[in-house]
Coordinates of C-alpha atoms in Angstrom, one line a residue:
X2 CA 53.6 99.5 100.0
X3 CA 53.5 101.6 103.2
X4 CA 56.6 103.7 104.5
X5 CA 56.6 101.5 107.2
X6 CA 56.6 98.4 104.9
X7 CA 59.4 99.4 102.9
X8 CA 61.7 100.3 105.4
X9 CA 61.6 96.7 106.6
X10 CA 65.1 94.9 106.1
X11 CA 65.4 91.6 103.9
X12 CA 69.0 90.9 103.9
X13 CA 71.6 92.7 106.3
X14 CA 75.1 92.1 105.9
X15 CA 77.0 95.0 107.5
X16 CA 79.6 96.2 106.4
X17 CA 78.5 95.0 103.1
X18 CA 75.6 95.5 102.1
X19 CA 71.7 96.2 103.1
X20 CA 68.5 95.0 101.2
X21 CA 65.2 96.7 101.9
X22 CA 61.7 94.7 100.9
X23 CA 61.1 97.2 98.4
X24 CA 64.3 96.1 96.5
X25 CA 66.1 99.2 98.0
X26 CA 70.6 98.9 98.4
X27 CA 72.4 100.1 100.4
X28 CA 76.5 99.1 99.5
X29 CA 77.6 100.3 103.6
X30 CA 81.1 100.5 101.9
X31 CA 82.0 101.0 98.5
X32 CA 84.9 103.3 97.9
X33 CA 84.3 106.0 95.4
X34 CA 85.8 105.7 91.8
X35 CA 88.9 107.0 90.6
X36 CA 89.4 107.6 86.9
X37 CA 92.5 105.9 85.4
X38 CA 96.0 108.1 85.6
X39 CA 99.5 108.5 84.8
X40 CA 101.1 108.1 88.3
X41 CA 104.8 109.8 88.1
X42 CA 105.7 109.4 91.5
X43 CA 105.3 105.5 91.9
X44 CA 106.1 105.2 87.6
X45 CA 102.8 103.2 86.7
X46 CA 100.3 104.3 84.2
X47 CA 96.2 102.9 83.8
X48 CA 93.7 102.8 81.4
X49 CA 90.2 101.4 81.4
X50 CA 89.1 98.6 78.6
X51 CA 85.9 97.1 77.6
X52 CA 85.9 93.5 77.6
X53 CA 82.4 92.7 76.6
X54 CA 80.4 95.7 76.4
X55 CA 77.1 94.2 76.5
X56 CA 77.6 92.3 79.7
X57 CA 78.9 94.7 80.3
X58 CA 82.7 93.5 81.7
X59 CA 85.9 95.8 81.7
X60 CA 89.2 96.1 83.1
X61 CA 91.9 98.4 83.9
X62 CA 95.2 97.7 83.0
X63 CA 98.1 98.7 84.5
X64 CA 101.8 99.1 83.1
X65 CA 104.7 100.0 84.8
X66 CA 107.5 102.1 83.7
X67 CA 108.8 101.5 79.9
X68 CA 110.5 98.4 80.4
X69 CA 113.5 97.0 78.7
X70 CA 113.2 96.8 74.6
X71 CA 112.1 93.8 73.7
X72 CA 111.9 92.3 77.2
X73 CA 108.2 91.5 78.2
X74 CA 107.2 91.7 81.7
X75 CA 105.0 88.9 83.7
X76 CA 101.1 89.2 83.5
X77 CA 99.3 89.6 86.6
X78 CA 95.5 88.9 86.8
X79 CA 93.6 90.4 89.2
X80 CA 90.1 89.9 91.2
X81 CA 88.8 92.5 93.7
X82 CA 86.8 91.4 97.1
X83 CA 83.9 92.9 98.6
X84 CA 81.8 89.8 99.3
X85 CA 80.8 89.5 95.2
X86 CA 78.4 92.5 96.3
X87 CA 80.6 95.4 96.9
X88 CA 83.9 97.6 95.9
X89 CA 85.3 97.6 92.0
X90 CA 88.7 97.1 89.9
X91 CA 88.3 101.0 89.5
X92 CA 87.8 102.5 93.3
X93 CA 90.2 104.0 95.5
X94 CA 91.1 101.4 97.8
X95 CA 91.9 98.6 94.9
X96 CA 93.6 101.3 92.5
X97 CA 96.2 102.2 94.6
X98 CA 97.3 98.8 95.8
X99 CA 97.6 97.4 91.9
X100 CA 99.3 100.5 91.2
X101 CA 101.8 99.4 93.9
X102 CA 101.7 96.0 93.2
X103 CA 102.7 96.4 89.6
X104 CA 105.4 99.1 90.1
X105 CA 106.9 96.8 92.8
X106 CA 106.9 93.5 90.9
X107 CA 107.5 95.1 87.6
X108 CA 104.6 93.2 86.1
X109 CA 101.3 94.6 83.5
X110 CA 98.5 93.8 85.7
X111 CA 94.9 93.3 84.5
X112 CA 92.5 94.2 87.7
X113 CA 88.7 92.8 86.4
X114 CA 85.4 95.0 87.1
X115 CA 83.0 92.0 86.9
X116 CA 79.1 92.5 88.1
X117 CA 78.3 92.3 91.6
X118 CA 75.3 90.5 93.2
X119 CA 72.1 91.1 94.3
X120 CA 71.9 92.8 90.8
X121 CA 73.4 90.1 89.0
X122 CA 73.5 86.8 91.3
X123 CA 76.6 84.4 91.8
X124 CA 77.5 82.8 89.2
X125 CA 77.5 85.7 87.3
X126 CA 81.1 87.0 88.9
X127 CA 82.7 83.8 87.9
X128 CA 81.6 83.8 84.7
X129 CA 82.7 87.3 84.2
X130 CA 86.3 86.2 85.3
X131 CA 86.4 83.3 83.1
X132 CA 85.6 85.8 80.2
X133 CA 88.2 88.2 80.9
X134 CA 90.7 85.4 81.1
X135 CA 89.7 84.3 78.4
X136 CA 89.4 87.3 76.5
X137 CA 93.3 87.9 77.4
X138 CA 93.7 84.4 75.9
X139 CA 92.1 85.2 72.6
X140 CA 94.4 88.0 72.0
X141 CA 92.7 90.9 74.1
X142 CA 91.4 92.4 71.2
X143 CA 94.7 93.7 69.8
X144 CA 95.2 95.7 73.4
X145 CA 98.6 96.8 72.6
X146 CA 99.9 96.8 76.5
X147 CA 99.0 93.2 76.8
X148 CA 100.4 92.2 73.5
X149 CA 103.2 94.6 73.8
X150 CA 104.1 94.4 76.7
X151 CA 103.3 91.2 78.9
X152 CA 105.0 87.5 78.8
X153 CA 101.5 85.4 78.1
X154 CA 104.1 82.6 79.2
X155 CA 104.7 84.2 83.3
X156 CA 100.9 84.4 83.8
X157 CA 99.8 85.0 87.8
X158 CA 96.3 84.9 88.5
X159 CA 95.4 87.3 92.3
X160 CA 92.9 88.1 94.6
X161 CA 91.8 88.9 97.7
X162 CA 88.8 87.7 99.6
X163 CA 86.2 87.0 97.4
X164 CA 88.3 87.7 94.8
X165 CA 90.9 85.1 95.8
X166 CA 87.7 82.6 95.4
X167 CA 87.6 83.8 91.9
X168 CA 91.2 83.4 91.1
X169 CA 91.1 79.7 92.3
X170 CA 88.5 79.4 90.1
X171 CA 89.8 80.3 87.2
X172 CA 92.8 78.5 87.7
X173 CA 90.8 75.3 88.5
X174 CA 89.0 76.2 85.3
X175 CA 91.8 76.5 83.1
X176 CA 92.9 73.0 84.4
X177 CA 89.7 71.7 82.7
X178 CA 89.1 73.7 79.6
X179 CA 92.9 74.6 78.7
X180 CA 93.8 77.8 77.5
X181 CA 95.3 78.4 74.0
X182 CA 98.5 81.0 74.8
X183 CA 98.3 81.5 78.2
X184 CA 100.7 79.5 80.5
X185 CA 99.2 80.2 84.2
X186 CA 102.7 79.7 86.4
X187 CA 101.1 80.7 89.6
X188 CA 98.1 82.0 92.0
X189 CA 98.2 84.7 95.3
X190 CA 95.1 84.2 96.9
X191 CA 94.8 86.5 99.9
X192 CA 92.5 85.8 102.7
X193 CA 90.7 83.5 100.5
X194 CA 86.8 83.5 101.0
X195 CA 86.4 79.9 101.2
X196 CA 83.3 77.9 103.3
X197 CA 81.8 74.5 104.0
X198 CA 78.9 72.8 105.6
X199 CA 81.6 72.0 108.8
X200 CA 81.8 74.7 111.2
X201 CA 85.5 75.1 111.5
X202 CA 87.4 76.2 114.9
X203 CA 87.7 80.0 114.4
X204 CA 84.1 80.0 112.8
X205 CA 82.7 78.9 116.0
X206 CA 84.5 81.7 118.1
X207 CA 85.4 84.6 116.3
X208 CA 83.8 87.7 118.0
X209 CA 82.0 89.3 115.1
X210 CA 82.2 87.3 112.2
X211 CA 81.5 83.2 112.7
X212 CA 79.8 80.6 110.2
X213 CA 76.4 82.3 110.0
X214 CA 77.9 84.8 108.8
X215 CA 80.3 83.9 106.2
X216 CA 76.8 81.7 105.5
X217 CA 74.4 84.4 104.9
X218 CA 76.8 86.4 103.2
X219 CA 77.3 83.2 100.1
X220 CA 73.7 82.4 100.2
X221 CA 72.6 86.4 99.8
X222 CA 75.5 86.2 96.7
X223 CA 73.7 83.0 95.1
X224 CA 70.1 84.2 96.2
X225 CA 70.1 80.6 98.0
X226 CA 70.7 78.9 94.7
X227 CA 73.4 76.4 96.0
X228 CA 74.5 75.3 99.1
X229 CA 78.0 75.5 101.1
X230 CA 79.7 72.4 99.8
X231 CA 79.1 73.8 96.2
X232 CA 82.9 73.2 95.2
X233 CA 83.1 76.8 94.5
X234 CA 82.8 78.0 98.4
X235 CA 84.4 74.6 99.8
X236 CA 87.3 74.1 96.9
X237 CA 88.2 70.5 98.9
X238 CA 85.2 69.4 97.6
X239 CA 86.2 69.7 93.9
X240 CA 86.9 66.2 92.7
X241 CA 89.2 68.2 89.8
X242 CA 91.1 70.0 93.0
X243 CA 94.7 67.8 91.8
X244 CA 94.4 68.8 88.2
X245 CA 95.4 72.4 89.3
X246 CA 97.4 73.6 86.5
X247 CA 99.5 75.7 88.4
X248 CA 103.6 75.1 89.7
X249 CA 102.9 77.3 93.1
X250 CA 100.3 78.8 95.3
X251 CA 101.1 81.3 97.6
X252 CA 98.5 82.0 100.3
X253 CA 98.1 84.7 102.9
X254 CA 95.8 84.8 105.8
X255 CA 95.8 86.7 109.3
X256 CA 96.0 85.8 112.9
X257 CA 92.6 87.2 113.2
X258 CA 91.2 86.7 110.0
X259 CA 87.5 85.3 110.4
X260 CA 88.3 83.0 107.4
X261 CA 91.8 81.8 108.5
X262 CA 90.9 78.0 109.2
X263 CA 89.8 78.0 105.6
X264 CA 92.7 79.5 104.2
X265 CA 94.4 76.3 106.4
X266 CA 92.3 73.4 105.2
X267 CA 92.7 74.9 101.7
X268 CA 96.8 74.6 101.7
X269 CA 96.2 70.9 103.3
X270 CA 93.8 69.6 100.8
X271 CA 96.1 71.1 98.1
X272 CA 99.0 69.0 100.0
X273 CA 96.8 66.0 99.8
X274 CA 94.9 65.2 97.1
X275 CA 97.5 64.7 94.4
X276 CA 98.7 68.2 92.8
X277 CA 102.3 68.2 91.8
X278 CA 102.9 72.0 92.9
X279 CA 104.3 73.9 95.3
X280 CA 102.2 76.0 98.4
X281 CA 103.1 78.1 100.6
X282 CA 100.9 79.8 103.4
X283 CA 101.3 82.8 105.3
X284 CA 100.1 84.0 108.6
X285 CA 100.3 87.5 109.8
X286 CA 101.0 88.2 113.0
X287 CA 98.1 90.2 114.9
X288 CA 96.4 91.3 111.6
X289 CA 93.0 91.0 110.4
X290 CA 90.7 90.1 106.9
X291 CA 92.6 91.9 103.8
X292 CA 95.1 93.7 106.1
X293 CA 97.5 94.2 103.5
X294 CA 94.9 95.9 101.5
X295 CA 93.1 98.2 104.1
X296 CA 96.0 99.2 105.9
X297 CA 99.1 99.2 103.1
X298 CA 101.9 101.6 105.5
X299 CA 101.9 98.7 108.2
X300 CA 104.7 96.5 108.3
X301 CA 102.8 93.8 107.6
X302 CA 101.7 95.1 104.4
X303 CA 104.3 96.0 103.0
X304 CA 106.0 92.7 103.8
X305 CA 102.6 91.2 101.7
X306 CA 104.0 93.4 98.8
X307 CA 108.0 92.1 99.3
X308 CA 106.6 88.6 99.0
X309 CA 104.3 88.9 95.9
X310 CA 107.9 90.5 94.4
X311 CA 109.4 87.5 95.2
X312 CA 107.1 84.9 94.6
X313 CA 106.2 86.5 90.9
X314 CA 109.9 87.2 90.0
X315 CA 111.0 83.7 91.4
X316 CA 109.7 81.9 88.9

């Protein structure tokens, strides 16, 4: 192949992710990894696990300060975004915002490294999050700050972006094949990455980000394996959608959030088709995709955080 030849694009997805012809990839943002710590300031300790090594799938877990003998704290279980191509449970923009999250809401959080695509195409990420629930169902191989420390019966499942698609479907999932000791009381999905064959409202007029976009972005995950009423981009299209195992939802988008009609159809079809639970949406003022993530010091954000307090430690 010529120089010339293999500088040619394939797939360009700024700020994901580029593909050259020659199989080259370039992640355009990927925050560097941070090794697991003890964190005396904000009173939250890490540690990495290995899940299944020869996927291979780990996690780091997080524990707040010693809590209470004998009391068990709720179980948080968490799903990073990044477009199923980018970022990771262990880099510095996701490590720092579970470590908040769990000193704040007093909860063990579990935040899941699962593969990223082109390596290892959709629907290798879900099944990775399916496994790691799982594998905390099964008894998390005798990890003692699971079984030590976290309620199996105050479950939460989280995400963000892409992520948040992953926690609704492992919440869907666990609707369908039950779990054995985990009782799933609620899920945060922030700025969920939802899509559809429809072109919705914002989709059509967003300055940098409309439907082609958010398009190319789940075809280039799926290598063009499925389309965009799949019911795992376009949850309304789930005929299972009512069977959601959950009590609440709690949903957060942004005023200028590229995915923000989504994030509203999804509440409304959860309103509609039959699920007994409670949802709530919320939409922040003048803020943009993951806000609360990329920018934690704004108001907003820390707001975000107050709310995840509430809605965990409400129920």
């Amino acid at each position: 192949m010529s120089t010339e030849e293999s500088a040619e694009i394939l797939h360009d997805l700024p700020p994901f992710i580029r593909q050259y012809k020659d199989g080259r990839l370039v992640r355009l943002i990927a925050s560097p990894k941070v090794p697991p710590s003890e964190d005396s300031v904000i009173g939250v300790r890490s540690k990495d696990v290995v899940i299944q090594p020869e996927i291979p799938l780990s996690a780091r877990i997080y524990l707040p300060r010693a809590p209470f003998p004998f009391k068990k704290l709720p179980l948080l279980v968490y799903f990073h975004g990044g477009a199923f191509s980018v970022e990771s449970a262990f880099g510095a923009l996701y490590d720092p915002h579970l470590k908040t999250t769990a000193a704040e809401a007093n909860v063990v959080a579990v935040s899941v490294e699962y593969r990223l695509t082109p390596e290892h195409p959709l629907p290798s990420a879900y099944e990775d999050s399916w496994l790691a629930l799982k594998w905390i169902d099964s008894g998390s191989g005798g990890e003692e700050w699971i079984s030590e420390f976290a309620d199996l019966n105050r479950v939460f499942i989280a995400g963000d972006s892409a992520g948040a698609n992953l926690a609704h479907y492992v919440s869907l999932r666990a609707s369908i094949e039950p779990l054995g000791s985990l009782n799933l009381i609620g899920a945060i999905l922030n700025c969920p990455f939802f899509g559809g064959e429809e072109c919705l409202p914002n989709e059509k007029h967003h300055p940098l980000y409309g439907k082609a976009f958010t398009d190319k972005l789940w075809n280039f995950a799926w290598n063009g394996a499925t389309g965009l009423d799949d019911p795992r981009i376009n949850p309304l299209k789930d005929e299972n959608l009512h069977k959601l195992v959950l009590k609440k939802v709690l949903i957060f988008t942004a005023e200028h959030d590229f995915l923000k009609d989504r994030a509203l159809i999804y509440r409304e079809g959860l309103v509609k088709c039959g699920w007994g639970g409670e949802v709530e949406l919320i939409e922040a003022e003048g803020e943009e995709h993951i806000y609360s993530v990329l920018f934690p010091d704004k108001a907003n954000s820390k707001n975000f955080i107050k709310k995840v307090v509430s809605f965990i430690n409400g129920d």
